[in-house]
mmCIF file of C-alpha atoms in Angstrom:
data_model
loop_
_atom_site.group_PDB
_atom_site.id
_atom_site.type_symbol
_atom_site.label_atom_id
_atom_site.label_comp_id
_atom_site.label_asym_id
_atom_site.label_seq_id
_atom_site.Cartn_x
_atom_site.Cartn_y
_atom_site.Cartn_z
ATOM 1 C CA MET A 1 13.187 15.467 8.786
ATOM 2 C CA ILE A 2 9.688 14.490 7.560
ATOM 3 C CA SER A 3 6.518 15.039 9.534
ATOM 4 C CA LEU A 4 3.130 14.035 8.145
ATOM 5 C CA ARG A 5 0.313 15.098 10.432
ATOM 6 C CA HIS A 6 -3.290 13.966 10.045
ATOM 7 C CA ILE A 7 -3.002 13.457 6.289
ATOM 8 C CA TYR A 8 -6.290 12.811 4.501
ATOM 9 C CA LYS A 9 -6.486 12.239 0.749
ATOM 10 C CA SER A 10 -9.610 11.078 -1.082
ATOM 11 C CA PHE A 11 -10.566 10.295 -4.661
ATOM 12 C CA ASP A 12 -13.936 10.278 -6.361
ATOM 13 C CA THR A 13 -14.852 6.861 -7.778
ATOM 14 C CA PRO A 14 -17.981 5.462 -9.434
ATOM 15 C CA ALA A 15 -18.793 3.841 -6.089
ATOM 16 C CA GLY A 16 -18.375 7.122 -4.192
ATOM 17 C CA THR A 17 -15.579 8.855 -2.310
ATOM 18 C CA LEU A 18 -12.563 6.678 -1.516
ATOM 19 C CA ALA A 19 -10.338 7.694 1.415
ATOM 20 C CA ALA A 20 -6.974 6.550 0.027
ATOM 21 C CA VAL A 21 -5.153 7.987 3.065
ATOM 22 C CA ASN A 22 -7.227 8.474 6.176
ATOM 23 C CA ASN A 23 -5.847 10.620 9.033
ATOM 24 C CA VAL A 24 -2.279 9.303 8.832
ATOM 25 C CA SER A 25 0.515 10.773 10.951
ATOM 26 C CA ILE A 26 4.146 9.609 10.771
ATOM 27 C CA GLU A 27 7.516 11.003 11.829
ATOM 28 C CA ILE A 28 10.648 10.138 9.840
ATOM 29 C CA GLU A 29 14.018 11.129 11.258
ATOM 30 C CA LYS A 30 17.074 12.290 9.334
ATOM 31 C CA GLY A 31 19.053 9.293 8.074
ATOM 32 C CA ASP A 32 16.192 6.814 8.347
ATOM 33 C CA ILE A 33 15.444 4.214 5.709
ATOM 34 C CA TYR A 34 11.727 4.156 6.371
ATOM 35 C CA GLY A 35 9.604 1.445 4.781
ATOM 36 C CA ILE A 36 5.883 1.716 4.049
ATOM 37 C CA ILE A 37 4.479 -1.724 3.324
ATOM 38 C CA GLY A 38 1.048 -3.103 2.530
ATOM 39 C CA PHE A 39 -1.137 -4.835 0.002
ATOM 40 C CA SER A 40 -2.544 -3.322 -3.181
ATOM 41 C CA GLY A 41 -4.906 -0.425 -2.494
ATOM 42 C CA ALA A 42 -3.568 0.181 1.011
ATOM 43 C CA GLY A 43 -2.744 3.797 0.139
ATOM 44 C CA LYS A 44 1.023 3.540 0.507
ATOM 45 C CA SER A 45 1.959 5.089 -2.858
ATOM 46 C CA THR A 46 -0.550 7.888 -2.369
ATOM 47 C CA LEU A 47 0.933 8.615 1.053
ATOM 48 C CA LEU A 48 4.447 8.643 -0.395
ATOM 49 C CA ARG A 49 3.440 11.148 -3.077
ATOM 50 C CA THR A 50 2.052 13.557 -0.489
ATOM 51 C CA ILE A 51 5.579 14.040 0.840
ATOM 52 C CA ASN A 52 6.552 16.126 -2.209
ATOM 53 C CA LEU A 53 2.952 17.205 -2.899
ATOM 54 C CA LEU A 54 2.676 15.258 -6.148
ATOM 55 C CA GLU A 55 -0.575 14.343 -4.401
ATOM 56 C CA ARG A 56 -1.872 17.298 -2.434
ATOM 57 C CA PRO A 57 -3.721 16.085 0.652
ATOM 58 C CA ASP A 58 -7.270 17.280 1.212
ATOM 59 C CA SER A 59 -6.251 18.107 4.763
ATOM 60 C CA GLY A 60 -3.288 17.695 7.058
ATOM 61 C CA THR A 61 0.232 19.069 7.247
ATOM 62 C CA VAL A 62 3.366 18.054 5.318
ATOM 63 C CA ILE A 63 6.620 19.299 6.841
ATOM 64 C CA VAL A 64 9.970 18.464 5.228
ATOM 65 C CA ASP A 65 13.174 19.732 6.806
ATOM 66 C CA GLY A 66 11.235 22.256 8.849
ATOM 67 C CA LYS A 67 9.218 23.683 5.929
ATOM 68 C CA GLN A 68 5.463 23.337 5.616
ATOM 69 C CA LEU A 69 5.219 22.597 1.911
ATOM 70 C CA ALA A 70 1.581 23.592 1.365
ATOM 71 C CA GLU A 71 2.398 27.129 2.500
ATOM 72 C CA LEU A 72 5.118 27.640 -0.132
ATOM 73 C CA SER A 73 4.595 29.543 -3.356
ATOM 74 C CA LYS A 74 4.850 27.638 -6.652
ATOM 75 C CA GLY A 75 8.409 28.867 -7.109
ATOM 76 C CA GLN A 76 9.402 27.986 -3.560
ATOM 77 C CA LEU A 77 7.828 24.530 -3.865
ATOM 78 C CA ARG A 78 9.647 23.935 -7.159
ATOM 79 C CA GLN A 79 12.898 24.859 -5.419
ATOM 80 C CA GLU A 80 12.144 22.644 -2.428
ATOM 81 C CA ARG A 81 11.376 19.673 -4.673
ATOM 82 C CA GLN A 82 14.960 19.802 -5.915
ATOM 83 C CA SER A 83 15.941 18.514 -2.474
ATOM 84 C CA ILE A 84 13.432 15.640 -2.685
ATOM 85 C CA GLY A 85 14.477 12.981 -5.193
ATOM 86 C CA MET A 86 12.074 10.314 -6.410
ATOM 87 C CA ILE A 87 12.446 6.849 -7.929
ATOM 88 C CA PHE A 88 9.432 5.313 -9.629
ATOM 89 C CA GLN A 89 8.332 1.722 -10.195
ATOM 90 C CA HIS A 90 9.125 2.148 -13.889
ATOM 91 C CA PHE A 91 12.333 3.837 -14.917
ATOM 92 C CA HIS A 92 10.945 6.878 -16.794
ATOM 93 C CA LEU A 93 14.159 7.350 -18.753
ATOM 94 C CA LEU A 94 14.126 9.382 -21.952
ATOM 95 C CA ASN A 95 14.980 6.823 -24.643
ATOM 96 C CA ASN A 96 16.284 9.423 -27.111
ATOM 97 C CA LEU A 97 18.873 10.675 -24.606
ATOM 98 C CA THR A 98 22.103 9.046 -23.466
ATOM 99 C CA VAL A 99 22.686 8.000 -19.871
ATOM 100 C CA PHE A 100 24.673 11.205 -19.400
ATOM 101 C CA ASP A 101 21.851 13.398 -20.673
ATOM 102 C CA ASN A 102 19.219 11.530 -18.622
ATOM 103 C CA VAL A 103 21.160 12.057 -15.394
ATOM 104 C CA ALA A 104 22.120 15.618 -16.334
ATOM 105 C CA PHE A 105 18.528 16.604 -17.083
ATOM 106 C CA PRO A 106 17.607 17.833 -13.562
ATOM 107 C CA LEU A 107 20.959 19.614 -13.300
ATOM 108 C CA LYS A 108 20.284 21.456 -16.541
ATOM 109 C CA ILE A 109 16.857 22.499 -15.263
ATOM 110 C CA ALA A 110 18.535 23.754 -12.078
ATOM 111 C CA GLY A 111 20.741 26.022 -14.181
ATOM 112 C CA MET A 112 24.056 24.247 -13.645
ATOM 113 C CA ASN A 113 26.759 24.939 -16.249
ATOM 114 C CA LYS A 114 28.192 22.225 -18.522
ATOM 115 C CA ALA A 115 31.349 21.605 -16.501
ATOM 116 C CA GLU A 116 29.404 21.274 -13.248
ATOM 117 C CA ARG A 117 26.872 18.976 -14.936
ATOM 118 C CA ARG A 118 29.636 16.721 -16.245
ATOM 119 C CA LYS A 119 31.240 16.491 -12.808
ATOM 120 C CA GLY A 120 27.895 15.818 -11.100
ATOM 121 C CA VAL A 121 26.839 13.128 -13.570
ATOM 122 C CA GLU A 122 30.174 11.328 -13.387
ATOM 123 C CA GLU A 123 30.055 11.362 -9.585
ATOM 124 C CA CYS A 124 26.526 9.903 -9.473
ATOM 125 C CA LEU A 125 27.264 7.222 -12.061
ATOM 126 C CA SER A 126 30.398 6.255 -10.148
ATOM 127 C CA ILE A 127 28.406 5.856 -6.923
ATOM 128 C CA LEU A 128 26.013 3.542 -8.773
ATOM 129 C CA ASP A 129 28.864 1.557 -10.437
ATOM 130 C CA ILE A 130 27.617 2.421 -13.903
ATOM 131 C CA ALA A 131 30.152 5.003 -15.085
ATOM 132 C CA ASP A 132 31.033 2.868 -18.121
ATOM 133 C CA LYS A 133 27.495 3.365 -19.493
ATOM 134 C CA ILE A 134 27.687 7.163 -19.616
ATOM 135 C CA ASP A 135 27.339 7.341 -23.427
ATOM 136 C CA ALA A 136 24.878 4.442 -23.800
ATOM 137 C CA TYR A 137 21.198 4.788 -24.633
ATOM 138 C CA PRO A 138 18.526 3.207 -22.390
ATOM 139 C CA ALA A 139 17.634 0.610 -25.047
ATOM 140 C CA LYS A 140 21.101 -0.920 -24.606
ATOM 141 C CA LEU A 141 20.740 -1.281 -20.823
ATOM 142 C CA SER A 142 19.392 -4.109 -18.687
ATOM 143 C CA GLY A 143 16.498 -3.482 -16.315
ATOM 144 C CA GLY A 144 18.840 -3.213 -13.357
ATOM 145 C CA GLN A 145 21.106 -0.783 -15.194
ATOM 146 C CA LYS A 146 18.122 1.370 -16.145
ATOM 147 C CA GLN A 147 17.035 1.537 -12.517
ATOM 148 C CA ARG A 148 20.550 2.504 -11.445
ATOM 149 C CA VAL A 149 20.505 5.322 -14.018
ATOM 150 C CA ALA A 150 17.147 6.420 -12.593
ATOM 151 C CA ILE A 151 18.631 6.400 -9.091
ATOM 152 C CA ALA A 152 21.657 8.394 -10.298
ATOM 153 C CA ARG A 153 19.305 10.962 -11.819
ATOM 154 C CA SER A 154 17.315 11.170 -8.572
ATOM 155 C CA ILE A 155 20.419 11.994 -6.495
ATOM 156 C CA ALA A 156 22.033 14.349 -9.016
ATOM 157 C CA ASN A 157 20.779 17.428 -7.174
ATOM 158 C CA HIS A 158 22.115 16.086 -3.849
ATOM 159 C CA PRO A 159 18.648 15.743 -2.298
ATOM 160 C CA LYS A 160 18.025 15.515 1.422
ATOM 161 C CA VAL A 161 15.209 13.005 0.890
ATOM 162 C CA LEU A 162 14.792 10.156 -1.599
ATOM 163 C CA LEU A 163 11.301 8.768 -2.197
ATOM 164 C CA CYS A 164 11.189 5.254 -3.683
ATOM 165 C CA ASP A 165 7.913 3.933 -5.101
ATOM 166 C CA GLU A 166 8.263 0.138 -5.558
ATOM 167 C CA PRO A 167 11.824 0.539 -6.928
ATOM 168 C CA THR A 168 12.468 -3.219 -7.226
ATOM 169 C CA SER A 169 9.157 -4.473 -8.601
ATOM 170 C CA SER A 170 10.314 -4.392 -12.244
ATOM 171 C CA VAL A 171 13.535 -6.354 -11.768
ATOM 172 C CA ASP A 172 14.564 -9.897 -10.881
ATOM 173 C CA PRO A 173 15.565 -10.994 -7.337
ATOM 174 C CA GLN A 174 19.322 -10.789 -7.970
ATOM 175 C CA THR A 175 19.007 -7.282 -9.394
ATOM 176 C CA THR A 176 16.778 -6.351 -6.453
ATOM 177 C CA GLY A 177 19.658 -7.157 -4.119
ATOM 178 C CA ASP A 178 22.019 -4.973 -6.135
ATOM 179 C CA ILE A 179 19.604 -2.026 -6.126
ATOM 180 C CA LEU A 180 19.036 -2.299 -2.384
ATOM 181 C CA LYS A 181 22.787 -2.431 -1.818
ATOM 182 C CA HIS A 182 23.179 0.801 -3.747
ATOM 183 C CA LEU A 183 20.327 2.505 -1.884
ATOM 184 C CA ALA A 184 21.858 1.525 1.461
ATOM 185 C CA HIS A 185 25.225 2.841 0.264
ATOM 186 C CA ILE A 186 23.648 6.153 -0.784
ATOM 187 C CA ASN A 187 21.984 6.443 2.622
ATOM 188 C CA ARG A 188 25.277 5.896 4.430
ATOM 189 C CA ARG A 189 27.596 7.855 2.135
ATOM 190 C CA LEU A 190 25.399 10.840 1.343
ATOM 191 C CA GLY A 191 23.242 10.907 4.475
ATOM 192 C CA ILE A 192 20.051 10.906 2.415
ATOM 193 C CA THR A 193 16.842 10.022 4.245
ATOM 194 C CA ILE A 194 15.041 7.313 2.255
ATOM 195 C CA VAL A 195 11.335 6.497 2.250
ATOM 196 C CA ILE A 196 10.556 3.304 0.379
ATOM 197 C CA VAL A 197 7.134 1.931 -0.561
ATOM 198 C CA THR A 198 7.127 -1.800 -1.197
ATOM 199 C CA HIS A 199 4.995 -4.928 -1.150
ATOM 200 C CA GLU A 200 8.061 -7.129 -0.550
ATOM 201 C CA MET A 201 8.983 -8.025 3.013
ATOM 202 C CA ASP A 202 12.474 -8.998 1.845
ATOM 203 C CA VAL A 203 13.063 -5.371 0.829
ATOM 204 C CA VAL A 204 12.094 -4.206 4.301
ATOM 205 C CA ARG A 205 14.314 -6.816 5.939
ATOM 206 C CA ALA A 206 17.268 -5.863 3.758
ATOM 207 C CA ILE A 207 17.567 -2.115 4.334
ATOM 208 C CA CYS A 208 14.820 -0.514 6.430
ATOM 209 C CA ASN A 209 15.400 0.519 10.027
ATOM 210 C CA LYS A 210 11.758 1.539 10.570
ATOM 211 C CA VAL A 211 8.543 0.269 9.021
ATOM 212 C CA ALA A 212 4.900 1.348 8.847
ATOM 213 C CA VAL A 213 2.209 -1.130 7.809
ATOM 214 C CA MET A 214 -0.719 0.347 5.867
ATOM 215 C CA GLU A 215 -4.154 -1.158 5.401
ATOM 216 C CA HIS A 216 -7.259 0.529 3.932
ATOM 217 C CA GLY A 217 -5.662 3.977 4.049
ATOM 218 C CA VAL A 218 -4.446 3.900 7.652
ATOM 219 C CA ILE A 219 -1.245 2.968 9.477
ATOM 220 C CA VAL A 220 -2.204 -0.110 11.456
ATOM 221 C CA GLU A 221 1.166 -0.267 13.201
ATOM 222 C CA ASP A 222 4.788 0.821 12.973
ATOM 223 C CA PHE A 223 7.946 -0.600 14.462
ATOM 224 C CA GLU A 224 11.747 -0.611 14.392
ATOM 225 C CA MET A 225 13.340 -3.494 12.524
ATOM 226 C CA ASN A 226 16.066 -4.016 15.122
ATOM 227 C CA ASN A 227 13.479 -4.805 17.798
ATOM 228 C CA SER A 228 13.809 -8.589 17.956
ATOM 229 C CA ASN A 229 11.129 -8.774 20.635
ATOM 230 C CA TYR A 230 8.493 -7.010 18.554
ATOM 231 C CA VAL A 231 5.166 -8.833 18.365
ATOM 232 C CA PRO A 232 2.933 -7.880 15.398
ATOM 233 C CA LYS A 233 -0.341 -6.341 16.519
ATOM 234 C CA SER A 234 -2.310 -6.783 13.287
ATOM 235 C CA LYS A 235 -3.210 -9.735 11.095
ATOM 236 C CA ILE A 236 -1.509 -8.171 8.093
ATOM 237 C CA ALA A 237 1.796 -7.645 9.930
ATOM 238 C CA SER A 238 1.698 -11.215 11.240
ATOM 239 C CA TYR A 239 1.148 -12.458 7.712
ATOM 240 C CA LEU A 240 3.979 -10.336 6.343
ATOM 241 C CA PHE A 241 6.423 -11.603 8.950
ATOM 242 C CA LYS A 242 5.531 -15.238 8.206
ATOM 243 C CA SER A 243 5.744 -14.997 4.411
ATOM 244 C CA GLU A 244 8.961 -14.760 2.418
ATOM 245 C CA ASN A 245 7.491 -13.416 -0.825
ATOM 246 C CA PHE A 246 4.096 -12.529 0.559
ATOM 247 C CA TYR A 247 1.844 -13.146 -2.371
ATOM 248 C CA ALA A 248 -1.740 -12.398 -1.432
ATOM 249 C CA GLU A 249 -3.775 -15.299 -2.718
ATOM 250 C CA GLU A 250 -4.934 -16.027 0.829
ATOM 251 C CA VAL A 251 -6.054 -12.446 1.409
ATOM 252 C CA GLY A 252 -7.342 -11.781 -2.095
ATOM 253 C CA GLY A 253 -5.836 -9.891 -4.987
ATOM 254 C CA SER A 254 -2.496 -8.766 -6.286
ATOM 255 C CA LEU A 255 0.032 -7.083 -4.071
ATOM 256 C CA HIS A 256 1.290 -4.717 -6.736
ATOM 257 C CA GLY A 257 0.244 -1.075 -6.477
#
């Protein structure tokens, strides 16, 4: 479903060129819930954003559902992105629009008529157990409800892939569990392949079937979560497996990012 081959992405900084992603290759199969985990600055969010070319890699190949995205025209890429949903760390809802209009926004852009938009929005809100908020404005919603609206919006176009960039970092632990439950349900019910960036090992334990650990722009190891005999090969993976919340005071710095 997703093939990233020898991805390299750098940024210019006052200290010189920073290789945020350095020769990374991963294969994600259809139906996977694939976790990318690591500390702040590991490059995980940058890698995630190369999948839909929000970050264009300096070199390497991005293939999604058999299509090499860098070879597409602007129009073709815009069309292909409709099949790649994305959830951000912050909700990015339009506060002057109702829940209905927020979820319907990508459907309107896609040219869907009013009746089809209504049906699509109601279906997505029902899946996320938030149909009763269809006429509410974001200011009247809790953090968890806002994130569920954002998820509903991201699946409105029936994407094949859903990219999740720290989707639980802005909510409390109980709400985190609810969001993960809904993501797992979406994966099972709709067959959407999910790629989730996180700094929380509990998130990985809860829903991921495969995990890649990033450090300093590279994948230091990857493994399947159902492999009970797996022995971590890197210090960071060993630390992640031992820590419940995995705050990074011992290794220096915040984990967010």
